[in-house]
JSON list of C-alpha atoms and ligand atoms in Angstrom, two decimals:
[
{"chain": "A", "resi": 1, "resn": "MET", "atom": "CA", "xyz": [140.37, 33.70, 120.04]},
{"chain": "A", "resi": 2, "resn": "LYS", "atom": "CA", "xyz": [141.78, 35.46, 123.14]},
{"chain": "A", "resi": 3, "resn": "LEU", "atom": "CA", "xyz": [140.17, 35.01, 126.50]},
{"chain": "A", "resi": 4, "resn": "THR", "atom": "CA", "xyz": [140.90, 36.98, 129.74]},
{"chain": "A", "resi": 5, "resn": "TRP", "atom": "CA", "xyz": [139.53, 35.65, 133.00]},
{"chain": "A", "resi": 6, "resn": "LEU", "atom": "CA", "xyz": [138.69, 38.84, 135.15]},
{"chain": "A", "resi": 7, "resn": "GLY", "atom": "CA", "xyz": [137.44, 36.78, 138.58]},
{"chain": "A", "resi": 8, "resn": "HIS", "atom": "CA", "xyz": [134.35, 35.23, 138.98]},
{"chain": "A", "resi": 9, "resn": "SER", "atom": "CA", "xyz": [132.11, 35.07, 135.87]},
{"chain": "A", "resi": 10, "resn": "ALA", "atom": "CA", "xyz": [133.61, 38.07, 134.39]},
{"chain": "A", "resi": 11, "resn": "PHE", "atom": "CA", "xyz": [135.65, 37.50, 130.89]},
{"chain": "A", "resi": 12, "resn": "HIS", "atom": "CA", "xyz": [136.83, 39.60, 128.30]},
{"chain": "A", "resi": 13, "resn": "CYS", "atom": "CA", "xyz": [136.85, 37.56, 124.73]},
{"chain": "A", "resi": 14, "resn": "SER", "atom": "CA", "xyz": [137.95, 38.75, 121.48]},
{"chain": "A", "resi": 15, "resn": "PHE", "atom": "CA", "xyz": [136.90, 37.10, 118.56]},
{"chain": "A", "resi": 16, "resn": "ALA", "atom": "CA", "xyz": [138.69, 38.49, 115.16]},
{"chain": "A", "resi": 17, "resn": "GLY", "atom": "CA", "xyz": [138.41, 42.03, 116.03]},
{"chain": "A", "resi": 18, "resn": "THR", "atom": "CA", "xyz": [134.83, 41.85, 118.27]},
{"chain": "A", "resi": 19, "resn": "ASP", "atom": "CA", "xyz": [135.43, 42.76, 121.62]},
{"chain": "A", "resi": 20, "resn": "LEU", "atom": "CA", "xyz": [133.00, 40.96, 124.31]},
{"chain": "A", "resi": 21, "resn": "LEU", "atom": "CA", "xyz": [132.67, 41.15, 127.88]},
{"chain": "A", "resi": 22, "resn": "ILE", "atom": "CA", "xyz": [130.68, 38.54, 129.61]},
{"chain": "A", "resi": 23, "resn": "ASP", "atom": "CA", "xyz": [128.86, 39.20, 133.27]},
{"chain": "A", "resi": 24, "resn": "PRO", "atom": "CA", "xyz": [131.37, 42.39, 134.16]},
{"chain": "A", "resi": 25, "resn": "PHE", "atom": "CA", "xyz": [131.22, 42.19, 137.76]},
{"chain": "A", "resi": 26, "resn": "TRP", "atom": "CA", "xyz": [133.57, 44.81, 138.26]},
{"chain": "A", "resi": 27, "resn": "THR", "atom": "CA", "xyz": [133.31, 46.99, 140.75]},
{"chain": "A", "resi": 28, "resn": "GLY", "atom": "CA", "xyz": [133.08, 45.35, 144.47]},
{"chain": "A", "resi": 29, "resn": "ASN", "atom": "CA", "xyz": [134.82, 42.23, 142.81]},
{"chain": "A", "resi": 30, "resn": "PRO", "atom": "CA", "xyz": [137.50, 41.35, 145.00]},
{"chain": "A", "resi": 31, "resn": "THR", "atom": "CA", "xyz": [139.41, 39.34, 142.66]},
{"chain": "A", "resi": 32, "resn": "PHE", "atom": "CA", "xyz": [139.10, 42.12, 139.35]},
{"chain": "A", "resi": 33, "resn": "PRO", "atom": "CA", "xyz": [142.30, 42.44, 138.32]},
{"chain": "A", "resi": 34, "resn": "GLU", "atom": "CA", "xyz": [143.30, 45.97, 138.93]},
{"chain": "A", "resi": 35, "resn": "GLY", "atom": "CA", "xyz": [144.60, 47.84, 136.01]},
{"chain": "A", "resi": 36, "resn": "PHE", "atom": "CA", "xyz": [142.42, 46.08, 133.41]},
{"chain": "A", "resi": 37, "resn": "GLU", "atom": "CA", "xyz": [140.17, 48.66, 132.43]},
{"chain": "A", "resi": 38, "resn": "PRO", "atom": "CA", "xyz": [142.95, 51.58, 131.86]},
{"chain": "A", "resi": 39, "resn": "ARG", "atom": "CA", "xyz": [144.29, 48.75, 129.02]},
{"chain": "A", "resi": 40, "resn": "LEU", "atom": "CA", "xyz": [140.79, 48.23, 127.73]},
{"chain": "A", "resi": 41, "resn": "ALA", "atom": "CA", "xyz": [140.56, 50.33, 124.62]},
{"chain": "A", "resi": 42, "resn": "LYS", "atom": "CA", "xyz": [137.24, 49.30, 123.21]},
{"chain": "A", "resi": 43, "resn": "VAL", "atom": "CA", "xyz": [134.28, 47.46, 123.62]},
{"chain": "A", "resi": 44, "resn": "ASP", "atom": "CA", "xyz": [131.70, 45.78, 121.26]},
{"chain": "A", "resi": 45, "resn": "ARG", "atom": "CA", "xyz": [129.01, 43.77, 123.33]},
{"chain": "A", "resi": 46, "resn": "ILE", "atom": "CA", "xyz": [128.57, 43.10, 126.84]},
{"chain": "A", "resi": 47, "resn": "LEU", "atom": "CA", "xyz": [126.75, 39.65, 127.15]},
{"chain": "A", "resi": 48, "resn": "VAL", "atom": "CA", "xyz": [124.81, 39.32, 130.19]},
{"chain": "A", "resi": 49, "resn": "THR", "atom": "CA", "xyz": [123.88, 35.67, 131.71]},
{"chain": "A", "resi": 50, "resn": "HIS", "atom": "CA", "xyz": [121.18, 37.16, 134.32]},
{"chain": "A", "resi": 51, "resn": "VAL", "atom": "CA", "xyz": [120.70, 39.94, 136.93]},
{"chain": "A", "resi": 52, "resn": "HIS", "atom": "CA", "xyz": [122.14, 39.31, 139.78]},
{"chain": "A", "resi": 53, "resn": "GLY", "atom": "CA", "xyz": [124.99, 41.82, 141.13]},
{"chain": "A", "resi": 54, "resn": "ASP", "atom": "CA", "xyz": [127.92, 39.62, 140.63]},
{"chain": "A", "resi": 55, "resn": "HIS", "atom": "CA", "xyz": [126.98, 39.33, 136.58]},
{"chain": "A", "resi": 56, "resn": "LEU", "atom": "CA", "xyz": [125.08, 42.66, 135.84]},
{"chain": "A", "resi": 57, "resn": "GLY", "atom": "CA", "xyz": [127.88, 44.45, 137.91]},
{"chain": "A", "resi": 58, "resn": "ASP", "atom": "CA", "xyz": [129.07, 47.25, 135.88]},
{"chain": "A", "resi": 59, "resn": "THR", "atom": "CA", "xyz": [126.98, 46.66, 132.51]},
{"chain": "A", "resi": 60, "resn": "ALA", "atom": "CA", "xyz": [125.28, 49.95, 132.61]},
{"chain": "A", "resi": 61, "resn": "ARG", "atom": "CA", "xyz": [128.86, 52.00, 133.49]},
{"chain": "A", "resi": 62, "resn": "LEU", "atom": "CA", "xyz": [130.55, 50.03, 130.80]},
{"chain": "A", "resi": 63, "resn": "ALA", "atom": "CA", "xyz": [128.32, 50.23, 128.43]},
{"chain": "A", "resi": 64, "resn": "GLN", "atom": "CA", "xyz": [127.90, 53.70, 128.00]},
{"chain": "A", "resi": 65, "resn": "LYS", "atom": "CA", "xyz": [131.86, 54.40, 128.62]},
{"chain": "A", "resi": 66, "resn": "TYR", "atom": "CA", "xyz": [132.44, 52.26, 125.43]},
{"chain": "A", "resi": 67, "resn": "ASP", "atom": "CA", "xyz": [129.14, 52.75, 123.58]},
{"chain": "A", "resi": 68, "resn": "ALA", "atom": "CA", "xyz": [128.87, 48.94, 123.65]},
{"chain": "A", "resi": 69, "resn": "THR", "atom": "CA", "xyz": [125.55, 47.05, 122.88]},
{"chain": "A", "resi": 70, "resn": "VAL", "atom": "CA", "xyz": [124.27, 44.70, 125.48]},
{"chain": "A", "resi": 71, "resn": "MET", "atom": "CA", "xyz": [123.08, 41.34, 124.49]},
{"chain": "A", "resi": 72, "resn": "ALA", "atom": "CA", "xyz": [120.75, 40.20, 127.08]},
{"chain": "A", "resi": 73, "resn": "GLN", "atom": "CA", "xyz": [117.30, 38.44, 127.43]},
{"chain": "A", "resi": 74, "resn": "TYR", "atom": "CA", "xyz": [114.29, 40.64, 126.41]},
{"chain": "A", "resi": 75, "resn": "GLU", "atom": "CA", "xyz": [113.40, 41.54, 130.11]},
{"chain": "A", "resi": 76, "resn": "VAL", "atom": "CA", "xyz": [117.26, 42.37, 131.10]},
{"chain": "A", "resi": 77, "resn": "CYS", "atom": "CA", "xyz": [117.23, 44.76, 128.13]},
{"chain": "A", "resi": 78, "resn": "GLU", "atom": "CA", "xyz": [113.78, 46.01, 129.11]},
{"chain": "A", "resi": 79, "resn": "TYR", "atom": "CA", "xyz": [115.00, 46.90, 132.72]},
{"chain": "A", "resi": 80, "resn": "LEU", "atom": "CA", "xyz": [118.29, 48.14, 131.16]},
{"chain": "A", "resi": 81, "resn": "GLY", "atom": "CA", "xyz": [116.36, 50.40, 129.04]},
{"chain": "A", "resi": 82, "resn": "ALA", "atom": "CA", "xyz": [114.38, 52.29, 131.58]},
{"chain": "A", "resi": 83, "resn": "ARG", "atom": "CA", "xyz": [117.16, 53.02, 133.42]},
{"chain": "A", "resi": 84, "resn": "GLY", "atom": "CA", "xyz": [118.97, 55.46, 130.30]},
{"chain": "A", "resi": 85, "resn": "LEU", "atom": "CA", "xyz": [120.85, 52.65, 128.32]},
{"chain": "A", "resi": 86, "resn": "SER", "atom": "CA", "xyz": [119.86, 52.63, 124.44]},
{"chain": "A", "resi": 87, "resn": "LYS", "atom": "CA", "xyz": [121.89, 49.70, 122.80]},
{"chain": "A", "resi": 88, "resn": "PHE", "atom": "CA", "xyz": [120.85, 46.42, 122.83]},
{"chain": "A", "resi": 89, "resn": "GLU", "atom": "CA", "xyz": [120.48, 43.13, 120.98]},
{"chain": "A", "resi": 90, "resn": "PRO", "atom": "CA", "xyz": [117.53, 41.45, 122.85]},
{"chain": "A", "resi": 91, "resn": "MET", "atom": "CA", "xyz": [117.40, 38.14, 122.47]},
{"chain": "A", "resi": 92, "resn": "ASN", "atom": "CA", "xyz": [115.94, 34.49, 124.26]},
{"chain": "A", "resi": 93, "resn": "THR", "atom": "CA", "xyz": [116.93, 31.30, 124.83]},
{"chain": "A", "resi": 94, "resn": "GLY", "atom": "CA", "xyz": [117.29, 29.22, 121.32]},
{"chain": "A", "resi": 95, "resn": "GLY", "atom": "CA", "xyz": [118.01, 32.35, 119.25]},
{"chain": "A", "resi": 96, "resn": "THR", "atom": "CA", "xyz": [121.40, 33.21, 117.45]},
{"chain": "A", "resi": 97, "resn": "VAL", "atom": "CA", "xyz": [122.17, 36.78, 117.00]},
{"chain": "A", "resi": 98, "resn": "ALA", "atom": "CA", "xyz": [125.43, 37.78, 114.65]},
{"chain": "A", "resi": 99, "resn": "ALA", "atom": "CA", "xyz": [127.83, 39.96, 116.41]},
{"chain": "A", "resi": 100, "resn": "GLY", "atom": "CA", "xyz": [130.76, 40.91, 114.34]},
{"chain": "A", "resi": 101, "resn": "GLY", "atom": "CA", "xyz": [133.04, 38.32, 114.12]},
{"chain": "A", "resi": 102, "resn": "CYS", "atom": "CA", "xyz": [131.08, 35.72, 116.08]},
{"chain": "A", "resi": 103, "resn": "ARG", "atom": "CA", "xyz": [128.14, 34.53, 116.58]},
{"chain": "A", "resi": 104, "resn": "VAL", "atom": "CA", "xyz": [126.13, 34.61, 119.97]},
{"chain": "A", "resi": 105, "resn": "SER", "atom": "CA", "xyz": [123.58, 32.11, 120.92]},
{"chain": "A", "resi": 106, "resn": "MET", "atom": "CA", "xyz": [121.49, 32.11, 124.19]},
{"chain": "A", "resi": 107, "resn": "VAL", "atom": "CA", "xyz": [120.96, 28.70, 125.78]},
{"chain": "A", "resi": 108, "resn": "PRO", "atom": "CA", "xyz": [119.26, 27.93, 129.21]},
{"chain": "A", "resi": 109, "resn": "ALA", "atom": "CA", "xyz": [120.73, 27.90, 132.61]},
{"chain": "A", "resi": 110, "resn": "PHE", "atom": "CA", "xyz": [119.10, 26.45, 136.03]},
{"chain": "A", "resi": 111, "resn": "HIS", "atom": "CA", "xyz": [119.43, 29.14, 138.64]},
{"chain": "A", "resi": 112, "resn": "SER", "atom": "CA", "xyz": [117.16, 32.62, 139.56]},
{"chain": "A", "resi": 113, "resn": "SER", "atom": "CA", "xyz": [117.78, 36.17, 138.12]},
{"chain": "A", "resi": 114, "resn": "THR", "atom": "CA", "xyz": [116.46, 38.59, 140.67]},
{"chain": "A", "resi": 115, "resn": "LEU", "atom": "CA", "xyz": [117.40, 42.16, 142.16]},
{"chain": "A", "resi": 116, "resn": "VAL", "atom": "CA", "xyz": [116.29, 44.01, 145.15]},
{"chain": "A", "resi": 117, "resn": "GLU", "atom": "CA", "xyz": [114.50, 47.36, 144.24]},
{"chain": "A", "resi": 118, "resn": "ASP", "atom": "CA", "xyz": [113.23, 49.27, 147.11]},
{"chain": "A", "resi": 119, "resn": "GLY", "atom": "CA", "xyz": [113.58, 46.57, 149.35]},
{"chain": "A", "resi": 120, "resn": "ARG", "atom": "CA", "xyz": [111.72, 43.86, 147.83]},
{"chain": "A", "resi": 121, "resn": "VAL", "atom": "CA", "xyz": [112.90, 41.03, 145.26]},
{"chain": "A", "resi": 122, "resn": "VAL", "atom": "CA", "xyz": [112.39, 41.80, 141.76]},
{"chain": "A", "resi": 123, "resn": "CYS", "atom": "CA", "xyz": [112.56, 38.77, 138.98]},
{"chain": "A", "resi": 124, "resn": "VAL", "atom": "CA", "xyz": [114.31, 40.42, 135.81]},
{"chain": "A", "resi": 125, "resn": "GLY", "atom": "CA", "xyz": [113.99, 37.35, 132.99]},
{"chain": "A", "resi": 126, "resn": "ASP", "atom": "CA", "xyz": [115.31, 34.36, 133.48]},
{"chain": "A", "resi": 127, "resn": "PRO", "atom": "CA", "xyz": [119.13, 33.13, 133.94]},
{"chain": "A", "resi": 128, "resn": "VAL", "atom": "CA", "xyz": [120.78, 32.09, 130.44]},
{"chain": "A", "resi": 129, "resn": "GLY", "atom": "CA", "xyz": [123.95, 30.76, 129.25]},
{"chain": "A", "resi": 130, "resn": "PHE", "atom": "CA", "xyz": [125.93, 31.82, 125.72]},
{"chain": "A", "resi": 131, "resn": "VAL", "atom": "CA", "xyz": [127.64, 29.73, 123.03]},
{"chain": "A", "resi": 132, "resn": "ILE", "atom": "CA", "xyz": [129.91, 32.29, 121.20]},
{"chain": "A", "resi": 133, "resn": "ALA", "atom": "CA", "xyz": [131.07, 30.70, 117.87]},
{"chain": "A", "resi": 134, "resn": "GLY", "atom": "CA", "xyz": [134.01, 32.20, 115.59]},
{"chain": "A", "resi": 135, "resn": "GLU", "atom": "CA", "xyz": [135.60, 31.01, 112.56]},
{"chain": "A", "resi": 136, "resn": "ASN", "atom": "CA", "xyz": [137.67, 28.33, 114.39]},
{"chain": "A", "resi": 137, "resn": "THR", "atom": "CA", "xyz": [137.15, 28.26, 117.96]},
{"chain": "A", "resi": 138, "resn": "SER", "atom": "CA", "xyz": [133.64, 28.20, 120.33]},
{"chain": "A", "resi": 139, "resn": "VAL", "atom": "CA", "xyz": [132.87, 28.54, 123.80]},
{"chain": "A", "resi": 140, "resn": "TYR", "atom": "CA", "xyz": [129.94, 27.87, 125.96]},
{"chain": "A", "resi": 141, "resn": "HIS", "atom": "CA", "xyz": [130.06, 30.18, 129.17]},
{"chain": "A", "resi": 142, "resn": "ALA", "atom": "CA", "xyz": [127.32, 28.46, 131.29]},
{"chain": "A", "resi": 143, "resn": "GLY", "atom": "CA", "xyz": [126.61, 31.36, 133.54]},
{"chain": "A", "resi": 144, "resn": "ASP", "atom": "CA", "xyz": [125.07, 30.45, 137.06]},
{"chain": "A", "resi": 145, "resn": "THR", "atom": "CA", "xyz": [123.75, 26.96, 136.66]},
{"chain": "A", "resi": 146, "resn": "SER", "atom": "CA", "xyz": [123.13, 23.47, 138.53]},
{"chain": "A", "resi": 147, "resn": "VAL", "atom": "CA", "xyz": [124.11, 20.29, 136.12]},
{"chain": "A", "resi": 148, "resn": "PHE", "atom": "CA", "xyz": [120.96, 19.67, 133.72]},
{"chain": "A", "resi": 149, "resn": "GLY", "atom": "CA", "xyz": [120.33, 17.03, 131.19]},
{"chain": "A", "resi": 150, "resn": "ASP", "atom": "CA", "xyz": [120.21, 19.21, 128.10]},
{"chain": "A", "resi": 151, "resn": "MET", "atom": "CA", "xyz": [123.71, 20.28, 128.17]},
{"chain": "A", "resi": 152, "resn": "ALA", "atom": "CA", "xyz": [124.35, 17.43, 126.30]},
{"chain": "A", "resi": 153, "resn": "LEU", "atom": "CA", "xyz": [121.87, 18.64, 123.38]},
{"chain": "A", "resi": 154, "resn": "ILE", "atom": "CA", "xyz": [124.21, 22.38, 123.69]},
{"chain": "A", "resi": 155, "resn": "GLY", "atom": "CA", "xyz": [126.67, 20.10, 122.81]},
{"chain": "A", "resi": 156, "resn": "ARG", "atom": "CA", "xyz": [125.41, 18.04, 120.29]},
{"chain": "A", "resi": 157, "resn": "MET", "atom": "CA", "xyz": [123.92, 21.03, 118.63]},
{"chain": "A", "resi": 158, "resn": "TRP", "atom": "CA", "xyz": [126.88, 23.72, 119.14]},
{"chain": "A", "resi": 159, "resn": "ARG", "atom": "CA", "xyz": [129.99, 21.77, 120.10]},
{"chain": "A", "resi": 160, "resn": "PRO", "atom": "CA", "xyz": [131.69, 24.17, 121.73]},
{"chain": "A", "resi": 161, "resn": "LYS", "atom": "CA", "xyz": [135.35, 23.54, 122.32]},
{"chain": "A", "resi": 162, "resn": "VAL", "atom": "CA", "xyz": [135.75, 25.49, 125.30]},
{"chain": "A", "resi": 163, "resn": "GLY", "atom": "CA", "xyz": [133.66, 25.45, 128.69]},
{"chain": "A", "resi": 164, "resn": "LEU", "atom": "CA", "xyz": [133.45, 28.25, 131.32]},
{"chain": "A", "resi": 165, "resn": "LEU", "atom": "CA", "xyz": [131.77, 26.55, 133.89]},
{"chain": "A", "resi": 166, "resn": "PRO", "atom": "CA", "xyz": [131.18, 27.71, 137.60]},
{"chain": "A", "resi": 167, "resn": "ILE", "atom": "CA", "xyz": [132.65, 25.33, 140.17]},
{"chain": "A", "resi": 168, "resn": "GLY", "atom": "CA", "xyz": [131.89, 27.48, 143.37]},
{"chain": "A", "resi": 169, "resn": "ASP", "atom": "CA", "xyz": [129.15, 25.32, 144.71]},
{"chain": "A", "resi": 170, "resn": "ARG", "atom": "CA", "xyz": [126.69, 26.70, 147.19]},
{"chain": "A", "resi": 171, "resn": "PHE", "atom": "CA", "xyz": [124.82, 28.95, 144.34]},
{"chain": "A", "resi": 172, "resn": "THR", "atom": "CA", "xyz": [125.79, 26.90, 141.60]},
{"chain": "A", "resi": 173, "resn": "MET", "atom": "CA", "xyz": [127.18, 23.48, 140.74]},
{"chain": "A", "resi": 174, "resn": "GLY", "atom": "CA", "xyz": [130.48, 22.69, 142.47]},
{"chain": "A", "resi": 175, "resn": "PRO", "atom": "CA", "xyz": [133.20, 20.61, 141.40]},
{"chain": "A", "resi": 176, "resn": "GLU", "atom": "CA", "xyz": [131.54, 17.62, 141.42]},
{"chain": "A", "resi": 177, "resn": "GLY", "atom": "CA", "xyz": [128.71, 18.79, 139.23]},
{"chain": "A", "resi": 178, "resn": "ALA", "atom": "CA", "xyz": [131.09, 20.53, 136.85]},
{"chain": "A", "resi": 179, "resn": "ALA", "atom": "CA", "xyz": [133.36, 17.55, 136.25]},
{"chain": "A", "resi": 180, "resn": "TYR", "atom": "CA", "xyz": [130.05, 15.50, 135.27]},
{"chain": "A", "resi": 181, "resn": "VAL", "atom": "CA", "xyz": [129.73, 18.12, 132.99]},
{"chain": "A", "resi": 182, "resn": "CYS", "atom": "CA", "xyz": [132.81, 17.71, 131.01]},
{"chain": "A", "resi": 183, "resn": "ASN", "atom": "CA", "xyz": [132.81, 13.62, 131.90]},
{"chain": "A", "resi": 184, "resn": "GLU", "atom": "CA", "xyz": [129.44, 12.81, 130.27]},
{"chain": "A", "resi": 185, "resn": "LEU", "atom": "CA", "xyz": [127.82, 15.93, 129.07]},
{"chain": "A", "resi": 186, "resn": "LEU", "atom": "CA", "xyz": [129.84, 18.23, 126.78]},
{"chain": "A", "resi": 187, "resn": "GLU", "atom": "CA", "xyz": [133.27, 17.37, 125.12]},
{"chain": "A", "resi": 188, "resn": "PHE", "atom": "CA", "xyz": [135.52, 20.31, 125.63]},
{"chain": "A", "resi": 189, "resn": "GLU", "atom": "CA", "xyz": [138.98, 20.29, 124.40]},
{"chain": "A", "resi": 190, "resn": "THR", "atom": "CA", "xyz": [139.76, 22.96, 127.50]},
{"chain": "A", "resi": 191, "resn": "VAL", "atom": "CA", "xyz": [137.82, 23.94, 130.04]},
{"chain": "A", "resi": 192, "resn": "VAL", "atom": "CA", "xyz": [138.00, 27.04, 132.67]},
{"chain": "A", "resi": 193, "resn": "PRO", "atom": "CA", "xyz": [136.64, 27.17, 136.05]},
{"chain": "A", "resi": 194, "resn": "MET", "atom": "CA", "xyz": [134.74, 30.46, 137.21]},
{"chain": "A", "resi": 195, "resn": "HIS", "atom": "CA", "xyz": [132.96, 31.71, 140.03]},
{"chain": "A", "resi": 196, "resn": "TRP", "atom": "CA", "xyz": [135.20, 30.41, 142.56]},
{"chain": "A", "resi": 197, "resn": "GLY", "atom": "CA", "xyz": [137.57, 32.33, 144.99]},
{"chain": "A", "resi": 198, "resn": "THR", "atom": "CA", "xyz": [135.59, 35.19, 144.69]},
{"chain": "A", "resi": 199, "resn": "PHE", "atom": "CA", "xyz": [133.89, 35.38, 148.09]},
{"chain": "A", "resi": 200, "resn": "PRO", "atom": "CA", "xyz": [134.54, 32.97, 151.34]},
{"chain": "A", "resi": 201, "resn": "MET", "atom": "CA", "xyz": [131.01, 31.10, 150.76]},
{"chain": "A", "resi": 202, "resn": "LEU", "atom": "CA", "xyz": [132.34, 29.67, 147.56]},
{"chain": "A", "resi": 203, "resn": "SER", "atom": "CA", "xyz": [134.08, 26.43, 148.52]},
{"chain": "A", "resi": 204, "resn": "GLY", "atom": "CA", "xyz": [134.76, 24.58, 145.56]},
{"chain": "A", "resi": 205, "resn": "THR", "atom": "CA", "xyz": [137.85, 25.10, 144.07]},
{"chain": "A", "resi": 206, "resn": "PRO", "atom": "CA", "xyz": [139.87, 24.36, 140.88]},
{"chain": "A", "resi": 207, "resn": "GLU", "atom": "CA", "xyz": [142.16, 21.57, 142.20]},
{"chain": "A", "resi": 208, "resn": "ALA", "atom": "CA", "xyz": [138.88, 19.44, 143.58]},
{"chain": "A", "resi": 209, "resn": "PHE", "atom": "CA", "xyz": [137.44, 20.23, 139.64]},
{"chain": "A", "resi": 210, "resn": "ALA", "atom": "CA", "xyz": [140.74, 19.20, 138.19]},
{"chain": "A", "resi": 211, "resn": "ALA", "atom": "CA", "xyz": [141.23, 15.91, 140.12]},
{"chain": "A", "resi": 212, "resn": "LEU", "atom": "CA", "xyz": [137.86, 14.92, 138.99]},
{"chain": "A", "resi": 213, "resn": "VAL", "atom": "CA", "xyz": [137.78, 15.82, 135.64]},
{"chain": "A", "resi": 214, "resn": "ARG", "atom": "CA", "xyz": [138.96, 12.71, 132.76]},
{"chain": "A", "resi": 215, "resn": "ARG", "atom": "CA", "xyz": [137.65, 14.62, 129.64]},
{"chain": "A", "resi": 216, "resn": "GLY", "atom": "CA", "xyz": [139.31, 17.94, 128.03]},
{"chain": "A", "resi": 217, "resn": "ARG", "atom": "CA", "xyz": [142.14, 19.96, 130.13]},
{"chain": "A", "resi": 218, "resn": "VAL", "atom": "CA", "xyz": [141.34, 21.93, 132.52]},
{"chain": "A", "resi": 219, "resn": "ARG", "atom": "CA", "xyz": [143.20, 25.03, 132.03]},
{"chain": "A", "resi": 220, "resn": "THR", "atom": "CA", "xyz": [142.84, 27.62, 135.61]},
{"chain": "A", "resi": 221, "resn": "LEU", "atom": "CA", "xyz": [143.25, 31.08, 134.89]},
{"chain": "A", "resi": 222, "resn": "ARG", "atom": "CA", "xyz": [144.67, 33.49, 136.91]},
{"chain": "A", "resi": 223, "resn": "PRO", "atom": "CA", "xyz": [142.48, 36.39, 137.28]},
{"chain": "A", "resi": 224, "resn": "GLY", "atom": "CA", "xyz": [143.96, 39.35, 134.56]},
{"chain": "A", "resi": 225, "resn": "GLU", "atom": "CA", "xyz": [145.46, 35.86, 132.86]},
{"chain": "A", "resi": 226, "resn": "ALA", "atom": "CA", "xyz": [144.92, 35.44, 129.29]},
{"chain": "A", "resi": 227, "resn": "ALA", "atom": "CA", "xyz": [144.60, 32.39, 127.11]},
{"chain": "A", "resi": 228, "resn": "GLU", "atom": "CA", "xyz": [144.59, 31.83, 123.38]},
{"chain": "A", "resi": 229, "resn": "LEU", "atom": "CA", "xyz": [141.90, 29.03, 122.59]},
{"chain": "B", "resi": 301, "resn": "NI", "atom": "NI1", "xyz": [123.40, 34.42, 140.41]},
{"chain": "B", "resi": 302, "resn": "MN", "atom": "MN1", "xyz": [126.66, 34.14, 140.57]}
]
């Protein structure tokens, strides 16, 4: 599996010829690697963890441009469908859907999922995470979340080898929480920190995180950097 970090919680992920985008917050993301989009030839699926702007991001534009299918919670699909999108794999927590060269499972996250429309805060679905399993590897994108005990259950059921964990603190778990996940709840071979360094309010650093992790290898990527995992 080839994984490219696109800044914040945005990733491009390629499984046996199936190209996925996760939480494509590109426009307005100060850490998005300029020049990535012109090189991107194809997108098969776009996975959305929740509708906060720093995760829903460019989903509508990219889904139309690449004729990609959006995989998200049912309510998020309904919301996007009412705004002109038509290709969806609606899901909910506990469900698994085949997606070309991989299988996508939706798992819970502890956070919120709102956007502001006409000056009002509107809830659209719940926050989720994803476990994406291919032939030889599997990756858990935790979305925005705190630590929660049932992460251990995600570990027992899916045994994800790669973890993508938020470490920025304030809106999600910080370095201490994410390190607890690695040391106590999930046995990752490799963990990639995300949701850090985008905005000054996100105080957690990959150095602080890596210093606390005792189990698994921390692989800190630069925006635009790809890893074969
Ligand atoms: Ni959020
Ligand atoms: Mn966020």
